[in-house]
PDB file of C-alpha atoms in Angstrom:
ATOM      1  CA  MET A   1      -5.889 -42.918 -43.732  1.00 40.00           C
ATOM      2  CA  THR A   2      -8.704 -40.560 -44.476  1.00 48.00           C
ATOM      3  CA  THR A   3     -11.090 -41.710 -46.853  1.00 59.00           C
ATOM      4  CA  PRO A   4     -11.954 -39.355 -49.832  1.00 73.00           C
ATOM      5  CA  LEU A   5     -15.370 -38.504 -48.624  1.00 90.00           C
ATOM      6  CA  PRO A   6     -14.588 -37.262 -45.275  1.00 94.00           C
ATOM      7  CA  THR A   7     -11.771 -35.419 -46.713  1.00 94.00           C
ATOM      8  CA  GLU A   8     -14.208 -33.586 -49.045  1.00 96.00           C
ATOM      9  CA  LEU A   9     -16.682 -32.909 -46.339  1.00 98.00           C
ATOM     10  CA  LEU A  10     -13.980 -31.367 -44.166  1.00 98.00           C
ATOM     11  CA  ARG A  11     -12.658 -29.166 -46.705  1.00 97.00           C
ATOM     12  CA  LEU A  12     -16.188 -27.818 -47.499  1.00 98.00           C
ATOM     13  CA  ALA A  13     -16.846 -27.291 -44.025  1.00 98.00           C
ATOM     14  CA  GLN A  14     -13.848 -25.370 -43.438  1.00 98.00           C
ATOM     15  CA  GLU A  15     -14.502 -23.171 -46.329  1.00 98.00           C
ATOM     16  CA  ALA A  16     -17.881 -22.514 -45.181  1.00 98.00           C
ATOM     17  CA  ALA A  17     -17.187 -22.019 -41.676  1.00 98.00           C
ATOM     18  CA  ARG A  18     -14.359 -19.620 -42.713  1.00 98.00           C
ATOM     19  CA  LYS A  19     -16.580 -17.554 -45.080  1.00 98.00           C
ATOM     20  CA  ALA A  20     -19.345 -17.320 -42.506  1.00 98.00           C
ATOM     21  CA  GLY A  21     -16.986 -16.240 -39.732  1.00 98.00           C
ATOM     22  CA  ALA A  22     -15.548 -13.409 -42.017  1.00 97.00           C
ATOM     23  CA  LEU A  23     -19.163 -12.372 -42.650  1.00 96.00           C
ATOM     24  CA  LEU A  24     -20.007 -12.085 -39.172  1.00 95.00           C
ATOM     25  CA  ARG A  25     -16.640 -10.775 -37.876  1.00 95.00           C
ATOM     26  CA  ASP A  26     -16.541  -8.306 -40.741  1.00 94.00           C
ATOM     27  CA  GLY A  27     -20.207  -7.362 -41.559  1.00 90.00           C
ATOM     28  CA  ARG A  28     -21.301  -6.896 -37.868  1.00 88.00           C
ATOM     29  CA  PRO A  29     -23.743  -3.535 -38.367  1.00 81.00           C
ATOM     30  CA  ALA A  30     -23.332  -0.938 -35.851  1.00 79.00           C
ATOM     31  CA  ASP A  31     -27.161  -0.833 -35.261  1.00 76.00           C
ATOM     32  CA  LEU A  32     -27.333  -4.874 -35.182  1.00 73.00           C
ATOM     33  CA  ALA A  33     -31.361  -5.585 -34.361  1.00 71.00           C
ATOM     34  CA  VAL A  34     -33.095  -8.613 -32.939  1.00 74.00           C
ATOM     35  CA  ALA A  35     -34.903 -10.182 -36.115  1.00 74.00           C
ATOM     36  CA  ALA A  36     -36.762 -12.721 -33.931  1.00 75.00           C
ATOM     37  CA  THR A  37     -36.796 -14.671 -30.615  1.00 74.00           C
ATOM     38  CA  LYS A  38     -36.252 -18.370 -29.908  1.00 73.00           C
ATOM     39  CA  SER A  39     -37.120 -19.887 -26.914  1.00 73.00           C
ATOM     40  CA  SER A  40     -37.764 -16.962 -24.735  1.00 75.00           C
ATOM     41  CA  PRO A  41     -37.611 -13.177 -25.092  1.00 69.00           C
ATOM     42  CA  ILE A  42     -33.922 -13.270 -23.438  1.00 64.00           C
ATOM     43  CA  ASP A  43     -32.820 -15.876 -26.350  1.00 67.00           C
ATOM     44  CA  VAL A  44     -32.318 -13.639 -29.618  1.00 73.00           C
ATOM     45  CA  VAL A  45     -31.686 -14.466 -32.983  1.00 77.00           C
ATOM     46  CA  THR A  46     -30.035 -11.713 -35.137  1.00 83.00           C
ATOM     47  CA  GLU A  47     -30.253 -10.734 -38.703  1.00 87.00           C
ATOM     48  CA  MET A  48     -26.536 -12.128 -39.055  1.00 91.00           C
ATOM     49  CA  ASP A  49     -27.506 -15.592 -37.696  1.00 92.00           C
ATOM     50  CA  ILE A  50     -29.734 -15.825 -40.536  1.00 92.00           C
ATOM     51  CA  ALA A  51     -27.394 -14.294 -43.171  1.00 92.00           C
ATOM     52  CA  ALA A  52     -24.629 -16.593 -41.951  1.00 96.00           C
ATOM     53  CA  GLU A  53     -26.711 -19.964 -42.292  1.00 96.00           C
ATOM     54  CA  LYS A  54     -27.770 -18.896 -45.718  1.00 96.00           C
ATOM     55  CA  LEU A  55     -24.345 -18.425 -46.795  1.00 97.00           C
ATOM     56  CA  ILE A  56     -23.393 -21.918 -45.551  1.00 98.00           C
ATOM     57  CA  THR A  57     -26.258 -23.914 -46.964  1.00 97.00           C
ATOM     58  CA  ASP A  58     -25.873 -22.077 -50.283  1.00 97.00           C
ATOM     59  CA  LEU A  59     -22.238 -22.775 -50.483  1.00 98.00           C
ATOM     60  CA  ILE A  60     -22.678 -26.485 -49.552  1.00 98.00           C
ATOM     61  CA  SER A  61     -25.488 -27.040 -51.666  1.00 97.00           C
ATOM     62  CA  ALA A  62     -23.650 -25.823 -54.748  1.00 97.00           C
ATOM     63  CA  HIS A  63     -21.096 -28.562 -54.319  1.00 97.00           C
ATOM     64  CA  ARG A  64     -23.421 -31.255 -52.789  1.00 97.00           C
ATOM     65  CA  PRO A  65     -26.888 -30.589 -54.149  1.00 97.00           C
ATOM     66  CA  ASP A  66     -28.148 -34.086 -52.651  1.00 97.00           C
ATOM     67  CA  ASP A  67     -27.280 -33.709 -48.983  1.00 97.00           C
ATOM     68  CA  GLY A  68     -29.480 -32.763 -46.282  1.00 97.00           C
ATOM     69  CA  PHE A  69     -29.578 -30.043 -43.725  1.00 97.00           C
ATOM     70  CA  LEU A  70     -30.244 -29.393 -39.928  1.00 96.00           C
ATOM     71  CA  GLY A  71     -29.740 -25.785 -39.115  1.00 92.00           C
ATOM     72  CA  GLU A  72     -30.730 -23.817 -36.012  1.00 86.00           C
ATOM     73  CA  GLU A  73     -32.093 -20.818 -38.488  1.00 83.00           C
ATOM     74  CA  GLY A  74     -34.594 -23.319 -39.947  1.00 83.00           C
ATOM     75  CA  ALA A  75     -32.642 -24.969 -42.765  1.00 78.00           C
ATOM     76  CA  SER A  76     -34.016 -28.510 -42.685  1.00 86.00           C
ATOM     77  CA  SER A  77     -34.149 -30.971 -45.592  1.00 89.00           C
ATOM     78  CA  ALA A  78     -33.728 -34.848 -45.774  1.00 89.00           C
ATOM     79  CA  GLY A  79     -31.498 -35.094 -48.601  1.00 91.00           C
ATOM     80  CA  THR A  80     -30.726 -38.226 -50.679  1.00 95.00           C
ATOM     81  CA  SER A  81     -27.080 -38.739 -50.423  1.00 96.00           C
ATOM     82  CA  GLY A  82     -26.876 -40.087 -46.810  1.00 95.00           C
ATOM     83  CA  VAL A  83     -25.107 -36.829 -45.642  1.00 97.00           C
ATOM     84  CA  ARG A  84     -26.591 -34.450 -43.608  1.00 97.00           C
ATOM     85  CA  TRP A  85     -25.172 -31.135 -42.351  1.00 98.00           C
ATOM     86  CA  VAL A  86     -25.894 -30.082 -38.758  1.00 98.00           C
ATOM     87  CA  ILE A  87     -25.303 -26.165 -38.727  1.00 98.00           C
ATOM     88  CA  ASP A  88     -24.931 -23.539 -35.689  1.00 97.00           C
ATOM     89  CA  PRO A  89     -24.071 -20.322 -37.796  1.00 97.00           C
ATOM     90  CA  LEU A  90     -23.668 -18.280 -34.831  1.00 96.00           C
ATOM     91  CA  ASP A  91     -23.159 -20.130 -31.406  1.00 97.00           C
ATOM     92  CA  GLY A  92     -22.998 -17.470 -28.729  1.00 95.00           C
ATOM     93  CA  THR A  93     -25.771 -15.009 -30.326  1.00 92.00           C
ATOM     94  CA  VAL A  94     -26.022 -12.990 -27.129  1.00 91.00           C
ATOM     95  CA  ASN A  95     -22.336 -12.617 -26.930  1.00 93.00           C
ATOM     96  CA  TYR A  96     -22.165 -11.379 -30.589  1.00 92.00           C
ATOM     97  CA  LEU A  97     -24.911  -9.229 -30.103  1.00 89.00           C
ATOM     98  CA  TYR A  98     -23.034  -7.528 -27.392  1.00 89.00           C
ATOM     99  CA  GLY A  99     -19.823  -7.385 -29.059  1.00 89.00           C
ATOM    100  CA  LEU A 100     -18.354  -9.982 -26.525  1.00 92.00           C
ATOM    101  CA  PRO A 101     -15.696 -12.232 -28.389  1.00 96.00           C
ATOM    102  CA  THR A 102     -16.694 -15.697 -27.397  1.00 97.00           C
ATOM    103  CA  TRP A 103     -18.998 -17.042 -30.392  1.00 97.00           C
ATOM    104  CA  ALA A 104     -18.442 -19.405 -33.104  1.00 98.00           C
ATOM    105  CA  VAL A 105     -19.542 -20.984 -36.166  1.00 98.00           C
ATOM    106  CA  SER A 106     -20.260 -24.865 -35.915  1.00 98.00           C
ATOM    107  CA  ILE A 107     -20.516 -26.993 -38.742  1.00 98.00           C
ATOM    108  CA  ALA A 108     -21.020 -31.081 -38.604  1.00 98.00           C
ATOM    109  CA  ALA A 109     -21.026 -33.496 -41.342  1.00 98.00           C
ATOM    110  CA  GLU A 110     -23.008 -37.008 -40.623  1.00 97.00           C
ATOM    111  CA  GLN A 111     -22.927 -39.730 -42.756  1.00 96.00           C
ATOM    112  CA  ASP A 112     -25.641 -42.414 -42.423  1.00 92.00           C
ATOM    113  CA  GLY A 113     -26.461 -40.910 -38.970  1.00 92.00           C
ATOM    114  CA  GLU A 114     -22.896 -40.693 -37.728  1.00 96.00           C
ATOM    115  CA  THR A 115     -20.909 -37.581 -37.311  1.00 98.00           C
ATOM    116  CA  VAL A 116     -17.882 -37.908 -39.350  1.00 98.00           C
ATOM    117  CA  VAL A 117     -16.565 -34.321 -39.737  1.00 98.00           C
ATOM    118  CA  GLY A 118     -16.708 -31.251 -37.237  1.00 98.00           C
ATOM    119  CA  VAL A 119     -15.511 -27.622 -37.684  1.00 98.00           C
ATOM    120  CA  VAL A 120     -15.614 -25.012 -35.208  1.00 98.00           C
ATOM    121  CA  ALA A 121     -14.365 -21.418 -36.287  1.00 98.00           C
ATOM    122  CA  ALA A 122     -13.910 -18.885 -33.533  1.00 98.00           C
ATOM    123  CA  PRO A 123     -12.970 -15.732 -35.648  1.00 97.00           C
ATOM    124  CA  MET A 124     -12.641 -13.498 -32.641  1.00 96.00           C
ATOM    125  CA  ARG A 125      -9.942 -15.766 -31.379  1.00 95.00           C
ATOM    126  CA  GLY A 126      -8.523 -16.361 -34.625  1.00 95.00           C
ATOM    127  CA  GLU A 127      -8.737 -19.798 -34.045  1.00 96.00           C
ATOM    128  CA  THR A 128     -10.381 -22.902 -35.996  1.00 98.00           C
ATOM    129  CA  TYR A 129     -10.695 -26.348 -34.672  1.00 98.00           C
ATOM    130  CA  HIS A 130     -11.349 -29.584 -36.650  1.00 98.00           C
ATOM    131  CA  ALA A 131     -11.892 -33.400 -36.342  1.00 98.00           C
ATOM    132  CA  VAL A 132     -12.482 -36.130 -38.720  1.00 98.00           C
ATOM    133  CA  ARG A 133     -13.782 -39.432 -36.949  1.00 97.00           C
ATOM    134  CA  GLY A 134     -10.703 -41.665 -36.285  1.00 97.00           C
ATOM    135  CA  GLU A 135      -8.204 -38.983 -37.264  1.00 97.00           C
ATOM    136  CA  GLY A 136      -7.726 -36.892 -34.149  1.00 98.00           C
ATOM    137  CA  ALA A 137      -8.701 -33.224 -33.527  1.00 98.00           C
ATOM    138  CA  TRP A 138      -6.567 -30.284 -34.474  1.00 97.00           C
ATOM    139  CA  ALA A 139      -6.608 -26.639 -34.356  1.00 97.00           C
ATOM    140  CA  THR A 140      -5.090 -23.697 -36.799  1.00 95.00           C
ATOM    141  CA  GLY A 141      -4.541 -20.231 -34.884  1.00 89.00           C
ATOM    142  CA  ALA A 142      -1.787 -17.958 -33.913  1.00 68.00           C
ATOM    143  CA  TRP A 143       0.892 -20.649 -33.789  1.00 66.00           C
ATOM    144  CA  ASP A 144       2.326 -21.958 -37.004  1.00 69.00           C
ATOM    145  CA  GLY A 145       0.335 -24.240 -39.064  1.00 80.00           C
ATOM    146  CA  GLU A 146      -1.753 -27.132 -37.215  1.00 90.00           C
ATOM    147  CA  ARG A 147      -1.646 -28.122 -33.764  1.00 94.00           C
ATOM    148  CA  GLU A 148      -2.815 -31.489 -32.633  1.00 96.00           C
ATOM    149  CA  LEU A 149      -5.553 -31.122 -29.795  1.00 97.00           C
ATOM    150  CA  ALA A 150      -5.387 -33.447 -26.499  1.00 98.00           C
ATOM    151  CA  CYS A 151      -7.399 -33.036 -23.375  1.00 97.00           C
ATOM    152  CA  ARG A 152      -5.664 -32.372 -19.990  1.00 96.00           C
ATOM    153  CA  PRO A 153      -4.323 -34.897 -17.798  1.00 97.00           C
ATOM    154  CA  ALA A 154      -7.170 -35.535 -15.445  1.00 97.00           C
ATOM    155  CA  PRO A 155      -6.726 -33.770 -12.057  1.00 97.00           C
ATOM    156  CA  PRO A 156      -8.465 -34.599  -8.777  1.00 97.00           C
ATOM    157  CA  LEU A 157     -11.932 -33.296  -9.167  1.00 97.00           C
ATOM    158  CA  ASP A 158     -11.739 -30.660  -6.571  1.00 97.00           C
ATOM    159  CA  GLN A 159      -8.950 -29.089  -8.811  1.00 98.00           C
ATOM    160  CA  ALA A 160     -11.118 -29.499 -11.887  1.00 98.00           C
ATOM    161  CA  LEU A 161     -12.037 -26.442 -13.958  1.00 98.00           C
ATOM    162  CA  VAL A 162     -15.525 -27.010 -15.364  1.00 98.00           C
ATOM    163  CA  SER A 163     -17.650 -24.802 -17.650  1.00 98.00           C
ATOM    164  CA  THR A 164     -21.471 -24.876 -17.799  1.00 98.00           C
ATOM    165  CA  GLY A 165     -24.099 -22.895 -19.479  1.00 96.00           C
ATOM    166  CA  PHE A 166     -27.616 -21.512 -18.779  1.00 94.00           C
ATOM    167  CA  ASN A 167     -31.023 -21.963 -20.376  1.00 90.00           C
ATOM    168  CA  TYR A 168     -32.889 -18.693 -21.464  1.00 86.00           C
ATOM    169  CA  VAL A 169     -36.179 -20.239 -20.009  1.00 89.00           C
ATOM    170  CA  LEU A 170     -36.517 -19.027 -16.499  1.00 90.00           C
ATOM    171  CA  GLU A 171     -37.504 -22.059 -14.690  1.00 91.00           C
ATOM    172  CA  VAL A 172     -34.690 -23.915 -16.338  1.00 92.00           C
ATOM    173  CA  ARG A 173     -32.165 -21.645 -15.657  1.00 93.00           C
ATOM    174  CA  ALA A 174     -33.199 -21.466 -11.900  1.00 94.00           C
ATOM    175  CA  HIS A 175     -32.670 -25.062 -11.601  1.00 95.00           C
ATOM    176  CA  GLN A 176     -29.386 -25.079 -13.305  1.00 96.00           C
ATOM    177  CA  ALA A 177     -28.239 -22.329 -10.803  1.00 96.00           C
ATOM    178  CA  GLU A 178     -29.038 -24.706  -8.094  1.00 96.00           C
ATOM    179  CA  VAL A 179     -26.901 -27.381  -9.219  1.00 97.00           C
ATOM    180  CA  ALA A 180     -23.937 -25.064 -10.147  1.00 97.00           C
ATOM    181  CA  GLN A 181     -24.203 -23.737  -6.693  1.00 97.00           C
ATOM    182  CA  ARG A 182     -24.065 -27.458  -5.196  1.00 97.00           C
ATOM    183  CA  LEU A 183     -21.250 -28.132  -7.616  1.00 98.00           C
ATOM    184  CA  ILE A 184     -18.892 -25.213  -6.951  1.00 97.00           C
ATOM    185  CA  PRO A 185     -17.631 -26.215  -3.681  1.00 98.00           C
ATOM    186  CA  LEU A 186     -16.444 -29.511  -5.255  1.00 98.00           C
ATOM    187  CA  LEU A 187     -14.502 -28.110  -7.862  1.00 98.00           C
ATOM    188  CA  ARG A 188     -11.638 -25.739  -8.634  1.00 98.00           C
ATOM    189  CA  ASP A 189     -14.140 -23.402 -10.339  1.00 98.00           C
ATOM    190  CA  ILE A 190     -16.845 -22.995 -12.745  1.00 98.00           C
ATOM    191  CA  ARG A 191     -16.741 -20.994 -16.072  1.00 97.00           C
ATOM    192  CA  ARG A 192     -19.546 -19.630 -18.403  1.00 96.00           C
ATOM    193  CA  SER A 193     -18.586 -18.735 -21.852  1.00 97.00           C
ATOM    194  CA  GLY A 194     -21.986 -18.590 -23.412  1.00 96.00           C
ATOM    195  CA  SER A 195     -20.686 -20.811 -26.396  1.00 98.00           C
ATOM    196  CA  ALA A 196     -21.396 -24.592 -26.020  1.00 98.00           C
ATOM    197  CA  ALA A 197     -19.264 -24.963 -29.264  1.00 98.00           C
ATOM    198  CA  VAL A 198     -16.173 -23.097 -27.885  1.00 98.00           C
ATOM    199  CA  ASP A 199     -16.744 -24.868 -24.432  1.00 98.00           C
ATOM    200  CA  LEU A 200     -16.435 -28.204 -26.126  1.00 98.00           C
ATOM    201  CA  CYS A 201     -13.191 -27.295 -28.118  1.00 98.00           C
ATOM    202  CA  ASP A 202     -11.494 -25.742 -24.933  1.00 98.00           C
ATOM    203  CA  VAL A 203     -12.106 -29.339 -23.439  1.00 98.00           C
ATOM    204  CA  ALA A 204     -10.332 -30.756 -26.484  1.00 98.00           C
ATOM    205  CA  ALA A 205      -7.427 -27.996 -26.125  1.00 97.00           C
ATOM    206  CA  GLY A 206      -6.715 -28.427 -22.575  1.00 97.00           C
ATOM    207  CA  ARG A 207      -8.109 -25.377 -21.367  1.00 97.00           C
ATOM    208  CA  LEU A 208     -11.022 -26.762 -19.426  1.00 98.00           C
ATOM    209  CA  ASP A 209     -11.102 -30.243 -17.660  1.00 98.00           C
ATOM    210  CA  GLY A 210     -14.970 -30.615 -18.335  1.00 98.00           C
ATOM    211  CA  TYR A 211     -18.034 -29.139 -19.456  1.00 98.00           C
ATOM    212  CA  TYR A 212     -21.588 -29.830 -18.897  1.00 98.00           C
ATOM    213  CA  GLU A 213     -24.743 -28.270 -19.827  1.00 97.00           C
ATOM    214  CA  ARG A 214     -28.664 -29.083 -20.269  1.00 96.00           C
ATOM    215  CA  GLY A 215     -30.850 -27.955 -23.112  1.00 93.00           C
ATOM    216  CA  LEU A 216     -28.597 -28.157 -26.017  1.00 95.00           C
ATOM    217  CA  ASN A 217     -29.735 -29.185 -29.462  1.00 95.00           C
ATOM    218  CA  ALA A 218     -28.104 -31.255 -32.067  1.00 95.00           C
ATOM    219  CA  TRP A 219     -26.427 -28.231 -33.915  1.00 96.00           C
ATOM    220  CA  ASP A 220     -25.039 -26.971 -30.496  1.00 96.00           C
ATOM    221  CA  LEU A 221     -23.073 -30.374 -29.880  1.00 96.00           C
ATOM    222  CA  ALA A 222     -22.331 -32.274 -33.394  1.00 97.00           C
ATOM    223  CA  ALA A 223     -19.192 -30.535 -34.261  1.00 98.00           C
ATOM    224  CA  GLY A 224     -17.759 -29.730 -30.961  1.00 98.00           C
ATOM    225  CA  ASP A 225     -18.620 -33.289 -29.458  1.00 98.00           C
ATOM    226  CA  LEU A 226     -16.715 -34.954 -32.159  1.00 98.00           C
ATOM    227  CA  ILE A 227     -13.684 -32.468 -31.660  1.00 98.00           C
ATOM    228  CA  ALA A 228     -13.713 -33.271 -28.052  1.00 98.00           C
ATOM    229  CA  ARG A 229     -13.670 -36.929 -28.303  1.00 98.00           C
ATOM    230  CA  GLU A 230     -11.003 -36.943 -31.236  1.00 98.00           C
ATOM    231  CA  ALA A 231      -8.888 -35.048 -28.636  1.00 98.00           C
ATOM    232  CA  GLY A 232      -9.431 -37.849 -26.059  1.00 98.00           C
ATOM    233  CA  ALA A 233     -12.347 -36.682 -24.049  1.00 98.00           C
ATOM    234  CA  LEU A 234     -15.174 -38.755 -22.886  1.00 98.00           C
ATOM    235  CA  THR A 235     -18.611 -37.338 -23.871  1.00 98.00           C
ATOM    236  CA  GLY A 236     -22.095 -38.623 -23.039  1.00 98.00           C
ATOM    237  CA  GLY A 237     -25.183 -37.402 -20.907  1.00 97.00           C
ATOM    238  CA  ARG A 238     -26.985 -39.327 -18.320  1.00 95.00           C
ATOM    239  CA  PRO A 239     -25.042 -42.674 -17.254  1.00 95.00           C
ATOM    240  CA  GLY A 240     -25.162 -45.051 -20.121  1.00 93.00           C
ATOM    241  CA  GLU A 241     -26.548 -42.458 -22.603  1.00 94.00           C
ATOM    242  CA  ARG A 242     -24.979 -40.214 -25.342  1.00 93.00           C
ATOM    243  CA  PRO A 243     -24.893 -36.541 -24.904  1.00 93.00           C
ATOM    244  CA  ALA A 244     -28.738 -35.027 -25.422  1.00 92.00           C
ATOM    245  CA  ARG A 245     -30.997 -32.305 -24.804  1.00 92.00           C
ATOM    246  CA  ASP A 246     -31.568 -33.514 -21.217  1.00 93.00           C
ATOM    247  CA  LEU A 247     -27.732 -33.412 -20.467  1.00 97.00           C
ATOM    248  CA  ALA A 248     -24.418 -33.157 -22.403  1.00 98.00           C
ATOM    249  CA  ILE A 249     -21.372 -33.651 -20.652  1.00 98.00           C
ATOM    250  CA  ALA A 250     -17.677 -33.733 -22.110  1.00 98.00           C
ATOM    251  CA  ALA A 251     -14.565 -34.204 -19.777  1.00 98.00           C
ATOM    252  CA  THR A 252     -10.955 -35.537 -19.553  1.00 98.00           C
ATOM    253  CA  PRO A 253     -11.207 -39.090 -18.347  1.00 97.00           C
ATOM    254  CA  GLY A 254     -11.028 -39.183 -14.766  1.00 97.00           C
ATOM    255  CA  VAL A 255     -12.921 -36.276 -14.484  1.00 98.00           C
ATOM    256  CA  PHE A 256     -15.966 -37.333 -16.664  1.00 98.00           C
ATOM    257  CA  GLU A 257     -17.244 -40.335 -14.307  1.00 98.00           C
ATOM    258  CA  PRO A 258     -17.309 -38.443 -11.104  1.00 98.00           C
ATOM    259  CA  LEU A 259     -18.701 -35.172 -12.821  1.00 98.00           C
ATOM    260  CA  GLN A 260     -21.239 -37.405 -14.303  1.00 98.00           C
ATOM    261  CA  ARG A 261     -22.424 -39.053 -11.002  1.00 98.00           C
ATOM    262  CA  LEU A 262     -22.791 -35.752  -9.238  1.00 98.00           C
ATOM    263  CA  LEU A 263     -24.784 -34.328 -12.079  1.00 98.00           C
ATOM    264  CA  GLU A 264     -26.964 -37.580 -11.758  1.00 97.00           C
ATOM    265  CA  ASP A 265     -27.292 -36.960  -7.993  1.00 97.00           C
ATOM    266  CA  PHE A 266     -27.859 -33.348  -8.167  1.00 97.00           C
ATOM    267  CA  GLY A 267     -30.622 -33.686 -10.744  1.00 95.00           C
ATOM    268  CA  ALA A 268     -28.973 -31.759 -13.487  1.00 95.00           C
ATOM    269  CA  TRP A 269     -31.082 -33.352 -16.094  1.00 90.00           C
ATOM    270  CA  HIS A 270     -34.765 -32.174 -14.588  1.00 80.00           C
ATOM    271  CA  ASP A 271     -36.589 -29.327 -12.957  1.00 59.00           C
TER     272      ASP A 271
END
């Protein structure tokens, strides 16, 4: 049975994700401009990232003023309640900038350092994914009502469809391309969506057999990682480690272990 606090956090995350997603979808200006840069000139921050994060933090703070925040666009406070919200207001910023549909709002709630709630809204898909720790993973969308998510049964590795992403720092991206080049002959194929949150939810929904990426931050991972795990996927980083900036992996059991071994052998976690 879901305890009252996670239920409250889930409903608040769903409301914030829905409203931020509507703002981003319906409020995208025709002359969308780059407001700043992140890690490199290629990695852009739009005005809408900033507006969406403010909407989310304002809404949550109005209901839970003592909670902390960690947000991609600068929201950072410790809080005093033991709850911290980890927010990516627009995951897939470049897709959004170019008018591509694969982008999402990602909101996770941590309690005493552990992620207990995750919500990922993908407005252009008309889908929202959510999970509460220990309660499974679910999605709402074009189908009627909620649908419980489950990752795919594991295929042989050479039949696995795996997604990845590429860093915006040139040297890191070049190394990631070398790793992908070595992996491709060993898999069914590789995909690259441009949104870590969406990729993690696609593992949960059985649309991918696996996903890996180097260079992700907490806000990229927090919600989607919980959703993938609650759908039965395994997640981690280098052997024996949790998903981290060095390396994050999510895959159906049976694909996770050989994929992790290959990524370790290929040095996916370093230049």
